[in-house]
Short mmCIF file of C-alpha atoms and ligand atoms in Angstrom, two decimals:
data_model
loop_
_atom_site.label_atom_id
_atom_site.label_comp_id
_atom_site.label_asym_id
_atom_site.label_seq_id
_atom_site.Cartn_x
_atom_site.Cartn_y
_atom_site.Cartn_z
CA MET A 1 31.50 -8.59 6.25
CA SER A 2 32.32 -8.26 2.57
CA LEU A 3 35.29 -10.22 1.25
CA TYR A 4 35.58 -7.95 -1.76
CA PRO A 5 38.25 -5.61 -0.29
CA PHE A 6 40.50 -8.68 -0.12
CA VAL A 7 39.55 -10.14 -3.50
CA ARG A 8 39.79 -6.87 -5.42
CA PRO A 9 43.61 -6.53 -5.45
CA LEU A 10 43.85 -10.07 -6.84
CA ALA A 11 41.27 -9.38 -9.52
CA PHE A 12 42.92 -6.05 -10.38
CA ALA A 13 46.29 -7.75 -10.80
CA LEU A 14 44.83 -9.56 -13.80
CA ASP A 15 44.03 -8.16 -17.21
CA ALA A 16 40.44 -6.81 -17.05
CA GLU A 17 38.97 -9.39 -19.39
CA ALA A 18 40.74 -12.30 -17.68
CA ALA A 19 39.40 -11.08 -14.34
CA HIS A 20 35.90 -10.93 -15.77
CA ARG A 21 36.11 -14.50 -17.14
CA LEU A 22 37.42 -15.73 -13.80
CA THR A 23 34.57 -14.01 -11.97
CA ILE A 24 31.97 -15.70 -14.19
CA LYS A 25 33.66 -19.08 -13.65
CA ALA A 26 33.73 -18.58 -9.88
CA LEU A 27 30.06 -17.56 -9.88
CA LYS A 28 29.17 -20.72 -11.81
CA LEU A 29 30.87 -22.83 -9.14
CA ALA A 30 29.49 -20.94 -6.15
CA PRO A 31 26.54 -22.47 -4.32
CA ARG A 32 23.20 -21.08 -5.50
CA ARG A 33 21.51 -18.68 -3.14
CA PRO A 34 17.86 -17.75 -3.38
CA PRO A 35 17.23 -14.02 -3.93
CA PRO A 36 17.13 -12.09 -0.65
CA HIS A 37 13.91 -10.72 0.74
CA PHE A 38 13.66 -7.02 -0.13
CA PRO A 39 11.74 -4.41 1.88
CA ASP A 40 8.16 -4.18 0.60
CA VAL A 41 8.46 -0.46 -0.20
CA LEU A 42 10.83 -1.38 -3.06
CA ARG A 43 8.35 -3.53 -4.95
CA THR A 44 7.33 -1.90 -8.18
CA ASN A 45 5.43 -2.81 -11.32
CA VAL A 46 6.86 -1.74 -14.66
CA ALA A 47 5.52 -2.96 -18.01
CA GLY A 48 3.34 -5.47 -16.19
CA LEU A 49 6.30 -7.09 -14.42
CA ASP A 50 6.63 -7.19 -10.64
CA PHE A 51 10.14 -6.10 -9.66
CA PRO A 52 11.09 -6.99 -6.05
CA SER A 53 13.78 -4.28 -6.09
CA PRO A 54 14.36 -1.53 -8.68
CA VAL A 55 18.14 -2.16 -8.78
CA GLY A 56 19.13 -4.33 -11.75
CA LEU A 57 22.30 -5.64 -13.37
CA ALA A 58 22.97 -3.87 -16.70
CA ALA A 59 23.72 -5.77 -19.91
CA GLY A 60 27.29 -6.77 -20.73
CA PHE A 61 28.33 -8.51 -17.51
CA ASP A 62 26.53 -11.78 -18.26
CA LYS A 63 26.58 -11.63 -22.05
CA ASP A 64 25.78 -15.30 -22.60
CA GLY A 65 23.28 -15.88 -19.82
CA GLU A 66 25.66 -18.03 -17.78
CA VAL A 67 24.94 -16.73 -14.28
CA PRO A 68 21.59 -14.87 -14.06
CA GLU A 69 20.42 -16.95 -11.11
CA GLN A 70 23.63 -16.25 -9.18
CA MET A 71 23.29 -12.50 -9.82
CA LEU A 72 19.70 -12.53 -8.55
CA GLY A 73 21.03 -14.39 -5.50
CA LEU A 74 23.55 -11.58 -4.92
CA GLY A 75 20.71 -9.10 -4.57
CA PHE A 76 19.93 -7.67 -7.99
CA GLY A 77 16.19 -7.14 -8.40
CA PHE A 78 16.49 -8.07 -12.07
CA VAL A 79 19.23 -9.18 -14.44
CA GLU A 80 19.66 -8.27 -18.10
CA VAL A 81 21.71 -10.81 -20.05
CA GLY A 82 23.27 -10.09 -23.46
CA THR A 83 23.80 -8.44 -25.81
CA ILE A 84 23.12 -11.62 -27.76
CA THR A 85 23.29 -11.67 -31.57
CA PRO A 86 21.70 -14.27 -33.88
CA LYS A 87 25.03 -15.89 -34.80
CA PRO A 88 27.96 -16.37 -32.41
CA GLN A 89 30.74 -13.81 -32.94
CA GLN A 90 34.20 -13.17 -31.54
CA GLY A 91 34.03 -9.42 -31.08
CA ASN A 92 37.01 -7.12 -31.50
CA PRO A 93 40.65 -8.14 -31.02
CA ARG A 94 42.07 -7.93 -27.49
CA PRO A 95 42.83 -5.88 -25.52
CA ARG A 96 39.34 -4.43 -25.64
CA LEU A 97 38.46 -3.82 -22.00
CA PHE A 98 40.26 -1.23 -19.86
CA ARG A 99 39.87 -0.24 -16.22
CA LEU A 100 40.35 3.47 -15.68
CA ARG A 101 41.09 3.10 -11.98
CA GLU A 102 41.84 6.72 -11.17
CA ASP A 103 38.54 7.69 -12.76
CA ARG A 104 36.48 4.78 -11.45
CA GLY A 105 35.49 4.10 -15.04
CA VAL A 106 35.84 1.49 -17.76
CA ILE A 107 36.36 1.77 -21.51
CA ASN A 108 35.22 -1.21 -23.56
CA ARG A 109 35.18 -2.00 -27.23
CA MET A 110 34.15 -5.63 -26.85
CA GLY A 111 32.02 -5.55 -30.02
CA PHE A 112 29.23 -7.94 -29.01
CA ASN A 113 31.40 -11.00 -28.36
CA ASN A 114 28.88 -13.74 -27.58
CA GLU A 115 28.02 -17.35 -28.27
CA GLY A 116 24.85 -16.59 -30.19
CA GLN A 117 21.16 -17.00 -29.54
CA ALA A 118 20.87 -20.77 -29.82
CA ALA A 119 23.42 -21.33 -27.02
CA ALA A 120 21.85 -18.65 -24.80
CA PHE A 121 18.38 -20.06 -25.38
CA GLU A 122 19.44 -23.48 -24.11
CA ARG A 123 21.00 -21.97 -20.99
CA LEU A 124 18.11 -19.66 -20.24
CA LEU A 125 15.54 -22.44 -20.53
CA GLY A 126 16.74 -23.48 -17.09
CA CYS A 127 15.82 -20.02 -15.74
CA THR A 128 12.21 -19.77 -16.82
CA HIS A 129 11.06 -21.20 -13.48
CA LEU A 130 12.91 -18.48 -11.52
CA HIS A 131 10.85 -15.97 -9.62
CA GLY A 132 13.37 -13.27 -10.45
CA ILE A 133 13.21 -11.24 -13.62
CA VAL A 134 15.73 -12.12 -16.32
CA GLY A 135 15.59 -9.88 -19.40
CA VAL A 136 17.37 -10.58 -22.68
CA ASN A 137 19.19 -7.82 -24.57
CA ILE A 138 19.40 -8.48 -28.32
CA GLY A 139 21.56 -6.99 -31.06
CA ALA A 140 22.72 -7.40 -34.66
CA ASN A 141 25.75 -9.27 -35.94
CA LYS A 142 28.58 -7.09 -37.18
CA ASP A 143 28.55 -8.64 -40.67
CA SER A 144 24.77 -8.65 -41.00
CA ALA A 145 23.43 -7.48 -44.36
CA ASP A 146 20.04 -6.69 -42.81
CA ARG A 147 20.24 -5.45 -39.25
CA ILE A 148 16.50 -5.14 -38.76
CA ALA A 149 16.17 -8.81 -39.71
CA ASP A 150 18.66 -9.65 -36.94
CA TYR A 151 16.46 -7.96 -34.31
CA VAL A 152 13.39 -9.74 -35.68
CA ALA A 153 15.30 -13.02 -35.42
CA GLY A 154 16.26 -12.12 -31.84
CA VAL A 155 12.65 -11.46 -30.85
CA LYS A 156 11.55 -14.75 -32.35
CA ALA A 157 14.43 -16.77 -30.90
CA MET A 158 14.49 -15.37 -27.37
CA SER A 159 10.90 -14.40 -26.45
CA ALA A 160 10.15 -17.75 -24.83
CA VAL A 161 13.00 -17.37 -22.30
CA ALA A 162 12.87 -13.60 -21.72
CA ARG A 163 10.71 -11.83 -19.11
CA TYR A 164 11.47 -8.75 -21.20
CA LEU A 165 13.49 -8.02 -24.33
CA THR A 166 15.81 -5.06 -24.82
CA ILE A 167 16.47 -3.73 -28.30
CA ASN A 168 20.03 -2.46 -28.11
CA ILE A 169 20.75 0.09 -30.81
CA SER A 170 23.20 2.10 -28.78
CA SER A 171 26.47 0.18 -28.60
CA PRO A 172 29.30 2.29 -30.01
CA ASN A 173 31.31 -0.83 -30.87
CA THR A 174 29.36 -2.14 -33.86
CA PRO A 175 29.96 0.35 -36.68
CA GLY A 176 26.78 2.07 -37.86
CA LEU A 177 24.54 0.45 -35.23
CA ARG A 178 23.61 3.71 -33.56
CA GLN A 179 22.20 5.04 -36.83
CA LEU A 180 19.19 2.87 -36.04
CA GLN A 181 18.32 5.61 -33.54
CA ASP A 182 17.57 7.98 -36.45
CA GLU A 183 13.86 8.53 -36.75
CA GLY A 184 13.09 6.77 -40.06
CA ALA A 185 15.28 3.75 -39.31
CA LEU A 186 13.95 3.56 -35.75
CA ARG A 187 10.34 3.49 -36.88
CA ALA A 188 11.06 0.73 -39.39
CA LEU A 189 12.89 -1.26 -36.72
CA LEU A 190 10.24 -0.86 -34.03
CA SER A 191 7.42 -1.74 -36.33
CA ALA A 192 9.23 -4.93 -37.46
CA VAL A 193 10.00 -5.83 -33.84
CA GLN A 194 6.39 -5.36 -32.75
CA GLU A 195 5.13 -7.48 -35.58
CA ALA A 196 7.55 -10.25 -34.60
CA ARG A 197 6.55 -10.02 -30.93
CA GLY A 198 2.85 -10.42 -31.74
CA SER A 199 0.17 -9.98 -29.12
CA ASP A 200 1.49 -12.39 -26.50
CA GLY A 201 5.24 -11.71 -26.48
CA PRO A 202 7.22 -10.22 -23.56
CA PRO A 203 7.49 -6.45 -23.00
CA VAL A 204 10.03 -4.70 -25.23
CA PHE A 205 12.48 -2.10 -23.90
CA LEU A 206 14.67 0.17 -26.05
CA LYS A 207 18.22 1.07 -25.00
CA VAL A 208 19.59 4.41 -26.18
CA ALA A 209 22.96 6.18 -26.20
CA PRO A 210 23.76 9.14 -23.96
CA ASP A 211 25.32 11.01 -26.91
CA LEU A 212 22.20 12.28 -28.63
CA GLY A 213 21.75 15.58 -30.41
CA GLU A 214 19.22 18.30 -29.81
CA GLY A 215 15.68 17.06 -30.45
CA GLU A 216 16.63 13.39 -30.69
CA PRO A 217 15.09 12.36 -27.34
CA ASP A 218 11.79 13.86 -28.55
CA GLN A 219 11.89 11.90 -31.80
CA ILE A 220 12.78 8.67 -30.02
CA ILE A 221 10.03 9.12 -27.43
CA ARG A 222 7.42 9.80 -30.13
CA ALA A 223 8.43 6.72 -32.10
CA ALA A 224 8.59 4.56 -28.95
CA ILE A 225 5.13 5.56 -27.77
CA GLN A 226 3.60 5.14 -31.20
CA HIS A 227 5.11 1.68 -31.55
CA ARG A 228 4.07 0.64 -28.03
CA ILE A 229 7.55 0.22 -26.59
CA ASP A 230 7.24 -0.61 -22.89
CA ALA A 231 10.24 1.26 -21.45
CA ILE A 232 13.39 3.14 -22.48
CA ILE A 233 16.80 2.39 -20.96
CA VAL A 234 18.89 5.57 -20.66
CA ALA A 235 21.76 4.99 -21.33
CA ASN A 236 24.53 2.94 -22.88
CA THR A 237 28.24 3.91 -22.72
CA THR A 238 29.46 7.23 -24.14
CA VAL A 239 31.89 7.84 -27.00
CA SER A 240 32.61 11.27 -25.52
CA ARG A 241 35.61 11.78 -23.24
CA PRO A 242 35.06 14.03 -20.26
CA LEU A 243 38.26 15.00 -18.45
CA LEU A 244 39.98 11.72 -17.46
CA LYS A 245 43.17 10.96 -15.54
CA SER A 246 43.88 7.35 -16.45
CA ARG A 247 46.48 6.36 -19.03
CA TYR A 248 43.80 4.45 -20.92
CA ARG A 249 41.70 7.57 -21.49
CA ASP A 250 42.42 7.68 -25.24
CA GLU A 251 41.45 4.08 -25.93
CA SER A 252 38.54 3.91 -28.34
CA GLY A 253 35.23 2.43 -27.24
CA GLY A 254 32.43 3.23 -24.82
CA LEU A 255 33.12 4.86 -21.47
CA SER A 256 31.13 3.80 -18.39
CA GLY A 257 31.24 4.34 -14.64
CA GLU A 258 31.70 7.52 -12.66
CA PRO A 259 32.72 9.80 -15.59
CA LEU A 260 29.48 8.85 -17.37
CA LYS A 261 27.27 9.79 -14.43
CA PRO A 262 26.54 13.48 -15.23
CA LEU A 263 25.91 12.71 -18.89
CA ALA A 264 23.60 9.79 -18.17
CA LEU A 265 21.63 11.84 -15.62
CA LYS A 266 21.31 14.71 -18.12
CA ALA A 267 20.10 12.31 -20.83
CA LEU A 268 17.57 10.83 -18.40
CA ARG A 269 16.22 14.30 -17.59
CA GLU A 270 15.87 15.03 -21.31
CA PHE A 271 13.93 11.82 -21.87
CA ARG A 272 11.72 12.57 -18.89
CA ALA A 273 11.03 16.09 -20.17
CA ALA A 274 10.24 14.71 -23.61
CA SER A 275 7.95 11.97 -22.31
CA GLY A 276 6.27 13.72 -19.41
CA GLY A 277 6.13 10.35 -17.68
CA GLU A 278 4.13 8.69 -20.46
CA ILE A 279 6.61 5.85 -20.86
CA PRO A 280 8.67 4.24 -18.07
CA LEU A 281 12.40 5.03 -18.04
CA ILE A 282 15.27 2.94 -16.69
CA GLY A 283 18.29 4.95 -15.49
CA VAL A 284 21.81 3.56 -16.10
CA GLY A 285 25.31 5.02 -16.16
CA GLY A 286 27.66 5.71 -13.29
CA ILE A 287 25.32 4.64 -10.51
CA ALA A 288 27.53 3.66 -7.57
CA ASP A 289 25.52 4.23 -4.40
CA ALA A 290 22.03 4.82 -3.02
CA ASP A 291 22.27 8.59 -3.54
CA ASP A 292 22.99 8.10 -7.24
CA ALA A 293 20.10 5.65 -7.59
CA TRP A 294 17.75 7.94 -5.65
CA ASP A 295 18.72 10.92 -7.88
CA ARG A 296 17.90 8.85 -10.96
CA ILE A 297 14.53 7.81 -9.53
CA ARG A 298 13.65 11.38 -8.57
CA ALA A 299 14.66 12.44 -12.09
CA GLY A 300 12.12 10.04 -13.59
CA ALA A 301 13.57 6.52 -13.65
CA SER A 302 11.21 3.75 -12.54
CA LEU A 303 14.14 1.32 -12.33
CA VAL A 304 17.93 1.59 -12.35
CA GLN A 305 20.76 -0.64 -13.55
CA LEU A 306 24.51 -0.71 -13.01
CA TYR A 307 27.60 -2.59 -14.08
CA THR A 308 30.88 -0.65 -13.70
CA ALA A 309 30.47 0.26 -10.03
CA MET A 310 30.30 -3.45 -9.22
CA VAL A 311 33.88 -3.79 -10.54
CA TYR A 312 35.09 -1.19 -8.05
CA ARG A 313 32.78 -1.82 -5.11
CA GLY A 314 32.04 -5.53 -5.25
CA PRO A 315 28.98 -7.68 -5.71
CA GLY A 316 27.28 -6.55 -2.47
CA ILE A 317 26.53 -3.22 -4.15
CA ALA A 318 23.01 -4.10 -5.35
CA ARG A 319 21.87 -5.04 -1.86
CA ARG A 320 23.44 -1.96 -0.30
CA ILE A 321 21.75 0.35 -2.79
CA ALA A 322 18.40 -1.41 -2.32
CA ASP A 323 18.62 -0.95 1.47
CA GLY A 324 19.62 2.70 1.04
CA LEU A 325 16.67 3.31 -1.29
CA ALA A 326 14.22 1.72 1.13
CA GLU A 327 15.56 3.97 3.86
CA ARG A 328 15.12 7.07 1.65
CA VAL A 329 11.56 6.10 0.69
CA ARG A 330 10.61 5.83 4.36
CA ARG A 331 12.48 8.98 5.38
CA THR A 332 10.76 11.09 2.71
CA GLY A 333 7.34 9.75 3.61
CA PHE A 334 6.49 8.08 0.31
CA ALA A 335 4.43 4.89 0.56
CA ASN A 336 6.67 3.10 -1.94
CA ILE A 337 9.43 3.66 -4.49
CA ALA A 338 7.00 4.20 -7.38
CA GLU A 339 5.66 7.32 -5.65
CA ALA A 340 9.13 8.88 -5.72
CA VAL A 341 9.56 8.54 -9.50
CA GLY A 342 9.94 11.92 -11.21
CA THR A 343 9.51 13.99 -8.04
CA GLY A 344 12.97 15.58 -8.03
C1 FMN B 401 32.47 -4.31 -20.34
C2 FMN B 401 31.13 -3.78 -20.70
C3 FMN B 401 30.36 -4.46 -21.62
C4 FMN B 401 29.10 -3.99 -21.97
N1 FMN B 401 28.35 -4.68 -22.88
C5 FMN B 401 27.09 -4.27 -23.16
C6 FMN B 401 26.28 -5.02 -24.04
O1 FMN B 401 26.65 -6.07 -24.55
N2 FMN B 401 25.03 -4.54 -24.32
C7 FMN B 401 24.54 -3.39 -23.75
O2 FMN B 401 23.40 -3.02 -24.01
N3 FMN B 401 25.30 -2.67 -22.89
C8 FMN B 401 26.55 -3.08 -22.59
N4 FMN B 401 27.31 -2.36 -21.71
C9 FMN B 401 26.78 -1.08 -21.16
C10 FMN B 401 26.14 -1.24 -19.79
O3 FMN B 401 25.01 -2.08 -19.85
C11 FMN B 401 25.71 0.14 -19.24
O4 FMN B 401 24.73 0.70 -20.08
C12 FMN B 401 26.89 1.10 -19.14
O5 FMN B 401 28.06 0.44 -18.76
C13 FMN B 401 26.62 2.23 -18.15
O6 FMN B 401 26.40 1.74 -16.85
P1 FMN B 401 27.56 1.65 -15.73
O7 FMN B 401 28.23 3.01 -15.69
O8 FMN B 401 26.84 1.31 -14.46
O9 FMN B 401 28.48 0.58 -16.17
C14 FMN B 401 28.59 -2.81 -21.36
C15 FMN B 401 29.37 -2.14 -20.41
C16 FMN B 401 30.62 -2.60 -20.06
C17 FMN B 401 31.42 -1.86 -19.03
#
């Protein structure tokens, strides 16, 4: 039985950021559990990595790489730590994290608060022996004079401890960052990143925003394929505001969770149409149960990630979704999850 229904009211009585800190502290103290055994039909290879389950933890929960092992133990098939910037930075003033309970969403304007790459590197060194997949999401410092140089520094600093790297150019909370998605800037960035990675670095994923204009997915796909990017993560939080009930609806920042779901699914479909399956996609945004994850896979995602639904439904969510996916694979007669990708 899950304890989360009892813990949730306590966590929700606290300010959202305090609850998050407390959760990380509790996870650090909890006894380590080895990752569960997943049904074989869920095993899938993306970018040369063997994922035991396609359900991963999205970036932003474990920004500093404090608890990746614990999250694998809770049943995530892979864990993305970060975003980590070259230098430590405080992020935006508080409050900067809001639960939109009536909407089952979150608005955050954290602004890449993190302890920097040197601190994360030390912590993650202890994880390189893990069988599970721990990816590292890298970004640029807010005050950086040369943002591309920050990503190059991230590739160089973190490659040795990352099973994959994610280039995050889609956070709405670092002013101007998303302009790196524009074609010219993107090509310059990707070419610098690939040069820094060299021939023996980890796979590189690119994380995009769900708020793109007409034609932008096409441009991004073309640039990504040309620069040998290994997968695209669709998507980050949205700056748009669908109809929301919560009193925090007008807070600035990125919206995640249930209200993001239709937008993120639409963006995924656009990227699938633009790529025709030529580059693996990772679906994120508003995934809360096995049906949501299955829809994303049928729409073209090889893997999925989530964060916000864990706040509302508890840490057992990854395992529940994995079991539900395995059941759907069997029921539909596919041999494994990879066969279902892009069939819907
Ligand atoms: C509090 C919070 C912090 C986040 N921080 C990051 C981050 O540092 N880097 C990043 O790439 N995405 C970050 N995200 C975005 C998530 O990784 C994910 O793309 C987004 O929340 C949509 O998924 P979800 O609806 O399952 O939460 C953050 C999300 C939340 C809610």
